[in-house]
C-alpha positions as a printed NumPy array, in Angstrom:
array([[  0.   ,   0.   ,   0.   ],
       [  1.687,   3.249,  -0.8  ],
       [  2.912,   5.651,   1.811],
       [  2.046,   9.014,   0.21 ],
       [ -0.826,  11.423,   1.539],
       [ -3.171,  11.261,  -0.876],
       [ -2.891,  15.095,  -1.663],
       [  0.674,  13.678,  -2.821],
       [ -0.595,  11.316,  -4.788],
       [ -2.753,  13.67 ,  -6.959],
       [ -2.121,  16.543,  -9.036],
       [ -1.525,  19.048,  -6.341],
       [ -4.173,  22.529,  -6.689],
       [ -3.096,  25.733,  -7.878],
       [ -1.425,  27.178,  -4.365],
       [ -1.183,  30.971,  -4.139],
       [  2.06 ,  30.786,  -5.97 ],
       [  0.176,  30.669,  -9.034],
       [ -1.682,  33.065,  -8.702],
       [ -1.332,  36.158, -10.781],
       [ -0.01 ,  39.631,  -9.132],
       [  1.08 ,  38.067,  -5.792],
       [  4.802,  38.662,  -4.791],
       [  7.423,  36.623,  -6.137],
       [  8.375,  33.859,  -3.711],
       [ 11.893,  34.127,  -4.888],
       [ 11.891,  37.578,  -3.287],
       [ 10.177,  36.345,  -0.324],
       [ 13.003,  33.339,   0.097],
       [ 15.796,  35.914,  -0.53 ],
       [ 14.589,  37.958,   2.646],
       [ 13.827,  35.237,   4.842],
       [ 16.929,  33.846,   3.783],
       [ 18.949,  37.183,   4.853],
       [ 16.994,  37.498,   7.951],
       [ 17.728,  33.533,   9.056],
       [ 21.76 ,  34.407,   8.558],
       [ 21.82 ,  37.49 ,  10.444],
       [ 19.148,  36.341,  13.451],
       [ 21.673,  32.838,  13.389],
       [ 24.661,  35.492,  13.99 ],
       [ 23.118,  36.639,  17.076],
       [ 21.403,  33.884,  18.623],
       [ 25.112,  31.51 ,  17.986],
       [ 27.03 ,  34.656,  19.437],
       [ 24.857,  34.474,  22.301],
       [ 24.597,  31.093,  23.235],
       [ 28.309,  30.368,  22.724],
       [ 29.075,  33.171,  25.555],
       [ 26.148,  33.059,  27.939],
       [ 27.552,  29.866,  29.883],
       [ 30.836,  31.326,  30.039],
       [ 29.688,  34.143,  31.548],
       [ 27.477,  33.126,  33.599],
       [ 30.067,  30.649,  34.978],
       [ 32.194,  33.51 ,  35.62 ],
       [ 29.886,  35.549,  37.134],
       [ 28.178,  33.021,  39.474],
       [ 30.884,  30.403,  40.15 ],
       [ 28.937,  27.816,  39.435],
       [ 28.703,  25.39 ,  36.558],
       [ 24.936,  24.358,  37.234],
       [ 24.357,  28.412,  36.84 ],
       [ 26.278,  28.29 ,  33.678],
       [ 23.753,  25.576,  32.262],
       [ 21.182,  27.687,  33.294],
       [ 21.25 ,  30.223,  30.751],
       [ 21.31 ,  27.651,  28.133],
       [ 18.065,  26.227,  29.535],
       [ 16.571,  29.995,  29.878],
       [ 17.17 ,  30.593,  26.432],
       [ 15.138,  27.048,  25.   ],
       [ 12.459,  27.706,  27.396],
       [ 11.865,  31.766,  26.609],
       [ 11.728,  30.201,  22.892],
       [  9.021,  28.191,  23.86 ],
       [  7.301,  30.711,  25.971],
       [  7.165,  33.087,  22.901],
       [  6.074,  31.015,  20.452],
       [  2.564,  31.024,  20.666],
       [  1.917,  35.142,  21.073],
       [  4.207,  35.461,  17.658],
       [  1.455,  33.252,  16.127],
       [ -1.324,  34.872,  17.45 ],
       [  0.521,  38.184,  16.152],
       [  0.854,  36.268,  12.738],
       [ -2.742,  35.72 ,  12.829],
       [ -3.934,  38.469,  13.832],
       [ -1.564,  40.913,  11.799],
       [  0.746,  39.008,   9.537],
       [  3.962,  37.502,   9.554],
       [  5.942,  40.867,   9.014],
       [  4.821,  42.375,  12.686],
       [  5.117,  38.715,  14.309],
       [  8.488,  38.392,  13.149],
       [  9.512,  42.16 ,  14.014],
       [  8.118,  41.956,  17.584],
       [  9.971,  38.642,  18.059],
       [ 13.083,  39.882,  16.569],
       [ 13.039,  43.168,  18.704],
       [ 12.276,  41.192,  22.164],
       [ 15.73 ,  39.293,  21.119],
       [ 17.388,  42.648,  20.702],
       [ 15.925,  43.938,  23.797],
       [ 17.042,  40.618,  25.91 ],
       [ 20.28 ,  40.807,  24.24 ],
       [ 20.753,  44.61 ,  25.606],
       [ 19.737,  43.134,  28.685],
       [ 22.211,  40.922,  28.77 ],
       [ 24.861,  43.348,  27.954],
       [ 23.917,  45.066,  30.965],
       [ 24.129,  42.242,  33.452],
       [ 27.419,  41.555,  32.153],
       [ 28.714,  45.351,  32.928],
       [ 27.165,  44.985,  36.595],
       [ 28.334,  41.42 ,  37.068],
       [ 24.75 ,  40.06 ,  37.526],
       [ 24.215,  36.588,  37.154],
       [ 20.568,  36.515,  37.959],
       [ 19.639,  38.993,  35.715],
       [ 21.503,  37.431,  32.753],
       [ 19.377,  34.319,  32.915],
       [ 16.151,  36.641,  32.867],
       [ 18.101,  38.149,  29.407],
       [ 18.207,  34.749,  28.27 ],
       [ 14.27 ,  34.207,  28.587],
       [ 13.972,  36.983,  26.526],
       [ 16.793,  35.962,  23.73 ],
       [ 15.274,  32.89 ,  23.2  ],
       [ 12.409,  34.89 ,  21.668],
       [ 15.145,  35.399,  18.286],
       [ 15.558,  31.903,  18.266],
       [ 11.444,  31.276,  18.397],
       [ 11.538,  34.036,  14.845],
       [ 13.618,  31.928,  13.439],
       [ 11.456,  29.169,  13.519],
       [  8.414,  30.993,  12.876],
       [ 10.338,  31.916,   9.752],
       [ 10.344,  28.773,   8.338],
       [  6.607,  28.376,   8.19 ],
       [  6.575,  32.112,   6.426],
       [  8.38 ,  30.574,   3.307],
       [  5.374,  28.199,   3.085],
       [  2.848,  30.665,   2.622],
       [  3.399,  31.701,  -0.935],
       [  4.421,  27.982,  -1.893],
       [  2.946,  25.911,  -4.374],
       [  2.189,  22.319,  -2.381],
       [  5.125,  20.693,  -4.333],
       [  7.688,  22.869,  -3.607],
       [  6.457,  23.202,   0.253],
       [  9.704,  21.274,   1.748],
       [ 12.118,  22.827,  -0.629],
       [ 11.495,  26.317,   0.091],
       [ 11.39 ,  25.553,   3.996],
       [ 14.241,  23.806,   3.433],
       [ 16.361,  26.797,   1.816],
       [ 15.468,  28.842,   4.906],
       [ 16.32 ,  26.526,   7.295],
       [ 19.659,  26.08 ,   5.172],
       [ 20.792,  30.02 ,   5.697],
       [ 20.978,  29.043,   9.357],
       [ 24.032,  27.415,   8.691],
       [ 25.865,  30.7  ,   7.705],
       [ 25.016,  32.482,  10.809],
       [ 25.046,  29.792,  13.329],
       [ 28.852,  29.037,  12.071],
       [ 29.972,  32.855,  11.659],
       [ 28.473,  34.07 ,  14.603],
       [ 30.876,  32.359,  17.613],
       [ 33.75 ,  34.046,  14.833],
       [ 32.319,  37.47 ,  14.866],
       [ 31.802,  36.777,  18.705],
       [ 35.606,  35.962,  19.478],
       [ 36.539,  39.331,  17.106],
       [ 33.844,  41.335,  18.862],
       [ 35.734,  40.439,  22.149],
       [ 38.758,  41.202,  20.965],
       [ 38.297,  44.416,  19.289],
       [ 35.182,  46.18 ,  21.879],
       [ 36.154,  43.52 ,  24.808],
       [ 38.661,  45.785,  26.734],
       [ 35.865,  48.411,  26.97 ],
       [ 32.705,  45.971,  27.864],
       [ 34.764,  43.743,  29.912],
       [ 34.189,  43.676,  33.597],
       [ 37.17 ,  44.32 ,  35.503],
       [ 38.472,  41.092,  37.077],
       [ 37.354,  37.257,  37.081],
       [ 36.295,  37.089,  40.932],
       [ 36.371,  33.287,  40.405],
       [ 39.422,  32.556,  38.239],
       [ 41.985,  33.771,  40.916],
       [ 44.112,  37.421,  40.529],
       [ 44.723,  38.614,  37.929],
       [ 42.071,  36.861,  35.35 ],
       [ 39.983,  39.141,  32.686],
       [ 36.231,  39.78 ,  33.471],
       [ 33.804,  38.207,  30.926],
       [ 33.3  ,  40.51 ,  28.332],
       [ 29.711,  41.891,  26.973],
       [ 31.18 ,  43.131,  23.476],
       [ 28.985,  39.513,  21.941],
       [ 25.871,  40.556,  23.204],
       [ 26.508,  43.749,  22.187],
       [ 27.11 ,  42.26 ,  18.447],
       [ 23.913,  40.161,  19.06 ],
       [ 21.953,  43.214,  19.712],
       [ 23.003,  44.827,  16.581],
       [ 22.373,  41.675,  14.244],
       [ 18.732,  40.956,  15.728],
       [ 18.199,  44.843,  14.947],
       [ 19.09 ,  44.386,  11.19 ],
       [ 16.842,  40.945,  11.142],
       [ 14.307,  43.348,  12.129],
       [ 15.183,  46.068,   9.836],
       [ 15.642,  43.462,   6.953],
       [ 11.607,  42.572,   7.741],
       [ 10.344,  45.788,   7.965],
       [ 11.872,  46.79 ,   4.679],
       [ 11.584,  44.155,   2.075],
       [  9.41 ,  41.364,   3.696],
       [  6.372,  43.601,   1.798],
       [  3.494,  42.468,   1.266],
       [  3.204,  40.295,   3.618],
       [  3.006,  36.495,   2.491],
       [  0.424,  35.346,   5.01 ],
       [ -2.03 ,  38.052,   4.316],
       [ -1.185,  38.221,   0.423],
       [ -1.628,  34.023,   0.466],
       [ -5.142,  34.434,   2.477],
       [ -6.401,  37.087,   0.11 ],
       [ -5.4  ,  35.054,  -3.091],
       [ -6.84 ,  32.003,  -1.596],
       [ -9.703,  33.285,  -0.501],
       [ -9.512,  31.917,   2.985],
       [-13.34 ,  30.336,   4.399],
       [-14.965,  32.702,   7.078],
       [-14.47 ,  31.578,  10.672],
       [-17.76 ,  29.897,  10.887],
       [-17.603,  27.966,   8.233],
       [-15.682,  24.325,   8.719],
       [-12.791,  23.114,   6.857],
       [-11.249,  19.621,   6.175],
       [ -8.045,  18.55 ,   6.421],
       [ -6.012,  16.752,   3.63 ],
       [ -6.576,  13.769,   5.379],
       [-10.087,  14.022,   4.816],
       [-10.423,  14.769,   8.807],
       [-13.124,  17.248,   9.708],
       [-11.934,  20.22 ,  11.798],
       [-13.482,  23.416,  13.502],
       [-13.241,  26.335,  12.569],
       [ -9.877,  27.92 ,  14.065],
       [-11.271,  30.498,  16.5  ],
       [ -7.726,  31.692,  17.365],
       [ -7.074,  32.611,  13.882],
       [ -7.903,  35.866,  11.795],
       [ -8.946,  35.262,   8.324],
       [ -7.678,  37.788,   6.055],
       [-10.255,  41.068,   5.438],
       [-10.637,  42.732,   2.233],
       [ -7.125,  43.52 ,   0.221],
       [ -5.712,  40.74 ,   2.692],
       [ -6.135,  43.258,   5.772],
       [ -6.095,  41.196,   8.899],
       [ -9.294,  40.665,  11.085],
       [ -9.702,  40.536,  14.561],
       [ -8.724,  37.631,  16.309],
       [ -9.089,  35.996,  19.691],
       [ -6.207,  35.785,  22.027],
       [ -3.389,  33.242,  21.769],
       [ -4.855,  31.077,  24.394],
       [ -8.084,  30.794,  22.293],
       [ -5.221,  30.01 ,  19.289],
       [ -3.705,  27.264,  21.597],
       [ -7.149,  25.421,  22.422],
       [ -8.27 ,  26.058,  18.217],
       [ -4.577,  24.957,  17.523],
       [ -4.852,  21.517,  19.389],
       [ -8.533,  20.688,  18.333],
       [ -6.991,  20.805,  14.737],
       [ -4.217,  18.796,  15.331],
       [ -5.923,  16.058,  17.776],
       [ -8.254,  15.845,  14.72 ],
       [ -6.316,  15.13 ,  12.204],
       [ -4.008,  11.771,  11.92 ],
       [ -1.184,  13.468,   9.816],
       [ -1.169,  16.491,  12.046],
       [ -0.716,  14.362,  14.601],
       [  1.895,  12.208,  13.091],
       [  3.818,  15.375,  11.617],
       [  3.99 ,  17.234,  15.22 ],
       [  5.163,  13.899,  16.87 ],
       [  8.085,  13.601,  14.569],
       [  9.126,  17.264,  14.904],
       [  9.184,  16.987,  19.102],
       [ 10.929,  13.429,  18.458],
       [ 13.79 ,  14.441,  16.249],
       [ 14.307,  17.675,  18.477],
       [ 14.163,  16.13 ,  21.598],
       [ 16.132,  12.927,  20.595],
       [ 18.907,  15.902,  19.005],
       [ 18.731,  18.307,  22.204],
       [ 19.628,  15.165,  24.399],
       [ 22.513,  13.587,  22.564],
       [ 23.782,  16.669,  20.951],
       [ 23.853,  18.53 ,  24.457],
       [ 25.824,  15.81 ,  26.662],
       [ 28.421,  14.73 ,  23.827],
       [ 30.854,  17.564,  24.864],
       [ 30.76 ,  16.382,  28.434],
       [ 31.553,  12.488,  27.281],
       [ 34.279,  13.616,  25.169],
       [ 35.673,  15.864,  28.19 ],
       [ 35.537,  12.909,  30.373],
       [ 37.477,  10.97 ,  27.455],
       [ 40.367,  13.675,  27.663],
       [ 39.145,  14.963,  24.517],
       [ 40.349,  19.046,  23.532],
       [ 38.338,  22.007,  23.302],
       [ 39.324,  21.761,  19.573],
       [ 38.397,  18.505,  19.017],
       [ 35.186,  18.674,  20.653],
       [ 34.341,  21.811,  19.11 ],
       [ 34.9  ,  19.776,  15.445],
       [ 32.837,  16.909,  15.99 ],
       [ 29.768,  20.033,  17.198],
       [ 30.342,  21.705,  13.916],
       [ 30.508,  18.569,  11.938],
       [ 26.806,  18.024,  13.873],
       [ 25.947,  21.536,  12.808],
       [ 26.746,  20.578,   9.122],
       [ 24.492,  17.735,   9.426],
       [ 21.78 ,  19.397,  10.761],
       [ 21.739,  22.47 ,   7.971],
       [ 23.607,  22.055,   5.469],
       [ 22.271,  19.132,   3.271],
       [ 18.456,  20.729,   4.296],
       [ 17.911,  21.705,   0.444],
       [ 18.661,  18.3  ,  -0.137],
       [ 16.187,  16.896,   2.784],
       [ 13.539,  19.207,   1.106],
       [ 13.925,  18.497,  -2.453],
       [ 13.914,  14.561,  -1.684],
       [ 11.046,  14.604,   0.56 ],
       [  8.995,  16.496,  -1.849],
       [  9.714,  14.125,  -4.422],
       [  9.182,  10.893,  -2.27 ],
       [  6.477,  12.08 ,   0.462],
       [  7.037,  13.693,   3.117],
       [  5.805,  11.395,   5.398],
       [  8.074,   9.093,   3.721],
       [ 10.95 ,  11.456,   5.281],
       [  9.922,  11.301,   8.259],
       [ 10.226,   7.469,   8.743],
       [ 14.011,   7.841,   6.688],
       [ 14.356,  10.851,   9.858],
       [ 13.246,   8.431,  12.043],
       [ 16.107,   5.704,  10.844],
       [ 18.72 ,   8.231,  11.145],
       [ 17.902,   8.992,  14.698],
       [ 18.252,   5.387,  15.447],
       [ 21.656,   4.898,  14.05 ],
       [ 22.853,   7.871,  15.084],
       [ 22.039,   6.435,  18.73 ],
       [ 23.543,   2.972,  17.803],
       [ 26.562,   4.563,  16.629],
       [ 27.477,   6.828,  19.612],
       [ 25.824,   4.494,  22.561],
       [ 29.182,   2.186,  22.715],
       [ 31.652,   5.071,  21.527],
       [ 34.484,   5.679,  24.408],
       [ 34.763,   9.858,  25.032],
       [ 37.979,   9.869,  23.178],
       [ 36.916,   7.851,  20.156],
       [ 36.167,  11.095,  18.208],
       [ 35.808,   9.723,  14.418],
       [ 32.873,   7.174,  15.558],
       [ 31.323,  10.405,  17.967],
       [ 31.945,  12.586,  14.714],
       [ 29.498,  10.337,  12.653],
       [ 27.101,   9.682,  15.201],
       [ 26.471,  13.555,  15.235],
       [ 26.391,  13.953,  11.66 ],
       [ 24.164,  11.252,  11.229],
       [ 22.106,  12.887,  14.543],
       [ 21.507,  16.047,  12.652],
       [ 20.577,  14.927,   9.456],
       [ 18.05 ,  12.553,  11.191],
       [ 16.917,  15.662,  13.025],
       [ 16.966,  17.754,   9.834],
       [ 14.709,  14.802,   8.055],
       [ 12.353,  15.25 ,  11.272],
       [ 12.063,  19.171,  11.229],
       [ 11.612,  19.567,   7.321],
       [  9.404,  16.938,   5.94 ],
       [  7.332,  17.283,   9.84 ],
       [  7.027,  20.974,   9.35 ],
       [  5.664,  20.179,   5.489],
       [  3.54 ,  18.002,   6.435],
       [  1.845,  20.231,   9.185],
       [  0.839,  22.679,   6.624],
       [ -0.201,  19.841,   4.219],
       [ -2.466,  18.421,   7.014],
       [ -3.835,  21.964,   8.193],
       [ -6.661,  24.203,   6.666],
       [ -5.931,  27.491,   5.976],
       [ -7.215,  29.394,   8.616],
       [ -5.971,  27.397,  11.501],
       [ -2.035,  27.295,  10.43 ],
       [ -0.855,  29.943,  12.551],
       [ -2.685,  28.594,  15.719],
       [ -1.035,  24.993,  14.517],
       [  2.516,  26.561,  13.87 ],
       [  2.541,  28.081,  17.   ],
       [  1.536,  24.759,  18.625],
       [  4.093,  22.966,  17.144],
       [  7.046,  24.969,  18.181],
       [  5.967,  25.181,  21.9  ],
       [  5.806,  21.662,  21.636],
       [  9.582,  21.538,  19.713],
       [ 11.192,  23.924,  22.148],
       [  9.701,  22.423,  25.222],
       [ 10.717,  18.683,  23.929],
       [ 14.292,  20.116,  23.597],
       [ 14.353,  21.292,  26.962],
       [ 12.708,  18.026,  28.432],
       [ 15.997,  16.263,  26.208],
       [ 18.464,  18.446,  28.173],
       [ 16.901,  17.784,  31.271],
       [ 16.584,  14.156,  30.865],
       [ 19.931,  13.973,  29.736],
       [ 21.813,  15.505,  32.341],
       [ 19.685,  13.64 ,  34.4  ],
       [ 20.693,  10.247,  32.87 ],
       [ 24.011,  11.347,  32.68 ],
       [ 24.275,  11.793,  36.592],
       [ 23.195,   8.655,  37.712],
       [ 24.386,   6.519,  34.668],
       [ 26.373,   6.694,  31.144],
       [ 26.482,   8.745,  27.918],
       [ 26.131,   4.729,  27.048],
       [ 22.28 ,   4.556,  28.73 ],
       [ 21.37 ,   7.643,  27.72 ],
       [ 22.045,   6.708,  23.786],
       [ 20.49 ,   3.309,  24.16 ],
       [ 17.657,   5.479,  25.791],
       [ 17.328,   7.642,  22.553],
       [ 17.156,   4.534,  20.618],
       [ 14.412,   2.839,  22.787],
       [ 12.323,   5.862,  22.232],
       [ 12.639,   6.377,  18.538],
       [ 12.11 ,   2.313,  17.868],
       [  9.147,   3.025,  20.521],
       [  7.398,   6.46 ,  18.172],
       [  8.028,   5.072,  15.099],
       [  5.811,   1.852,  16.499],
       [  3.391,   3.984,  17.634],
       [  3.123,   5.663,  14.476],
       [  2.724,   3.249,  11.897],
       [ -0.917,   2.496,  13.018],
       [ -1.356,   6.711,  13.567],
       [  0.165,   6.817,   9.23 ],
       [ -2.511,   4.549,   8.214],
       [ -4.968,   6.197,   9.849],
       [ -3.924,   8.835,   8.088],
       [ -4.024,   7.23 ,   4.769],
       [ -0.275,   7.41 ,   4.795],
       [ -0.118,   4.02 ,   4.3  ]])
């Protein structure tokens, strides 16, 4: 029986990209594109220092994991009012207010570093998480104006133009130190003995700065505005009328959602708790929904876990800053780099399809690592590669196949549902994982990882033929 969604395995309908007069989605690409390398500057320049600093300030390496979890969690936080702003007024002012809250959080943090405040860096980091939460919202953006074939590909290219900022920005952090570090430094290292340098705020100062061009680079050319421009060519259904679901699932109306006014002017909309409950009924309600939002918390969760407690079993192994910092970039590379590739082959095959190929990736990736001694870098080095393509597979073809599965007027409500879920199931990984960790092995918590994917992908066969997947 074949695996494709039946809207995959018929000619797919005319999507907005066809029609006549609406933007070019080239242009639309090209600006989410800039905005994804510039918002990757300053979210990687940020969360490469924070723990450092926050280890300087505080003492204390628990503190100094902190901010890393501050950061996830203000992502998640933020994620459903930038939907409800994206329904309500488009993606342009969603993506604006979530870029300047980053900005703002990253001035913040600037300032606890000058006062040598721990506590209120970790409140900074709530709020920088919020550029991280744009960035994903940004994927769903270059969906809007996409025809239904070309939905993973031209996710896929912005989720690609991560890799440029999330690799640059740690380099423009170290020469942002070292050229405005002697002025934003504060004075000495209380916990590093005499003598010792301050931790400096001149990369939050650089984060500040790129998060205001993200912003600038939205306001400007992000115009019209895909979501409204897609609603008013598609002539989006009234709230009180119901809509079905690819899958042939019959869902409410989303009450959390504004349907497009006349010229694509946004209407008003109820608040982004209403958007949460309208955002769940849809996806309980529909199989693929379901299936697409598992695989998204899976592969980020499974990737947050493994990915965050590698460093610490290659440190135990007597492994180098410089080593371990090339088998994390290698990961990086596998988690970006090949997504055009990920979205090209999942629109051709399925992209449920993808998500079971994600779903095998994951699994070796756990294999591979689970017996791998700290210092045996190579075999760690492909484990992580093989971890972020798996995890790339998951986020791509899942995110697809959420707006595949979802009527028009309820994506925003759905979008913001799903990266709650994705940012809270990476900070659940972490947790867990330092948690394993403590009481066991790197070993455990691999085979762990592997337990759970061979345990969702079970669980989701039945869910894919409901689902007429299969």
């Amino acid at each position: 029986m074949s695996t494709e969604h039946p809207a995959e395995r018929s000619p797919a309908p005319p999507g907005p990209s066809d029609v006549p007069g609406l933007p070019s989605q080239r242009r639309t690409l090209t600006t989410l594109a800039a905005t994804q390398v510039l918002s990757g500057v300053g979210v990687a320049s940020g969360i490469a220092v924070a723990p450092l600093v926050a280890s300087a300030l505080s003492g204390s390496d628990a503190i100094a994991g902190l901010t890393s979890t501050a950061g996830v969690v203000g992502a998640a936080l933020v994620a459903l009012p930038l939907a409800d702003v994206a329904g309500r007024r488009g993606r342009r002012p969603s993506l604006l207010l979530g870029f300047g809250v980053a900005a703002g959080g990253a001035v913040l943090a600037t300032v606890a570093v000058l006062v040598g405040s721990w506590p209120l860096l970790v409140v900074a980091m709530l709020l920088f998480g919020s550029g991280a939460a744009a960035g994903l919202a940004s994927r769903f953006a270059a969906t809007d104006l996409a025809t239904p074939e070309r939905r993973a590909r031209d996710l896929s290219v912005v989720v690609w133009a991560t890799t440029v900022g999330s690799v640059v920005g740690p380099t423009l952090a170290g020469a942002a130190d070292r050229v405005a570090g002697p002025v934003l430094r504060l004075g000495e290292d209380a916990h590093a003995g005499h003598g010792a340098s301050g931790p400096s705020a001149a990369p939050f100062v650089l984060a500040s700065v790129a998060f205001v061009l993200a912003a600038a680079v939205v306001a400007v050319w992000l115009r019209p505005d895909p979501l409204l421009a897609s609603r008013a060519a598609t002539a989006v259904p009234d709230r009180g009328t119901a809509t079905a679901t690819p899958d042939r699932t019959a869902t409410a109306p989303d009450r959390g959602t504004a349907t497009a006014g006349p010229g694509g002017a946004p209407a008003p909309a109820a608040s982004w708790r209403a958007g949460l409950s309208a955002g769940w009924a849809v996806v309980t309600a529909s199989p693929t929904a379901r299936l697409a939002l598992g695989a998204i918390v899976l592969s980020h969760l499974v990737m947050v876990g493994l990915m965050s407690m590698t460093p610490v079993h290659m440190n135990h192994g007597g492994a180098t800053l410089q080593v371990v910092g090339l088998v994390i970039s290698a990961h990086i590379a596998g988690m970006y780099a090949l997504s055009p590739v990920v979205g090209w082959l999942a629109d051709r095959v399925g992209h449920a399809r993808m998500l079971f190929v994600g779903a095998a990736l994951l699994l070796a990736a756990a294999v591979v690592v689970a017996g791998a001694p700290g210092e045996d870098s190579a075999r760690l080095t492909v484990g992580l590669v093989l971890l972020g393509l798996g995890w790339s597979c998951g986020l791509v073809a899942g995110s697809a196949l959420l707006v595949d599965a979802t009527p028009a007027p309820s994506r925003t409500s759905v979008q913001g549902l799903s990266d709650l879920s994705m940012n809270a199931g990476g900070a659940v990984g972490g947790i867990l994982a330092g948690a394993i960790i403590g009481f066991s092995s790197y070993g455990a918590l691999a085979w762990g990882a592997a337990v759970l994917v061979v345990a969702c992908v079970v669980a989701a066969v039945p869910l894919a033929r409901r689902a007429a997947l299969r």
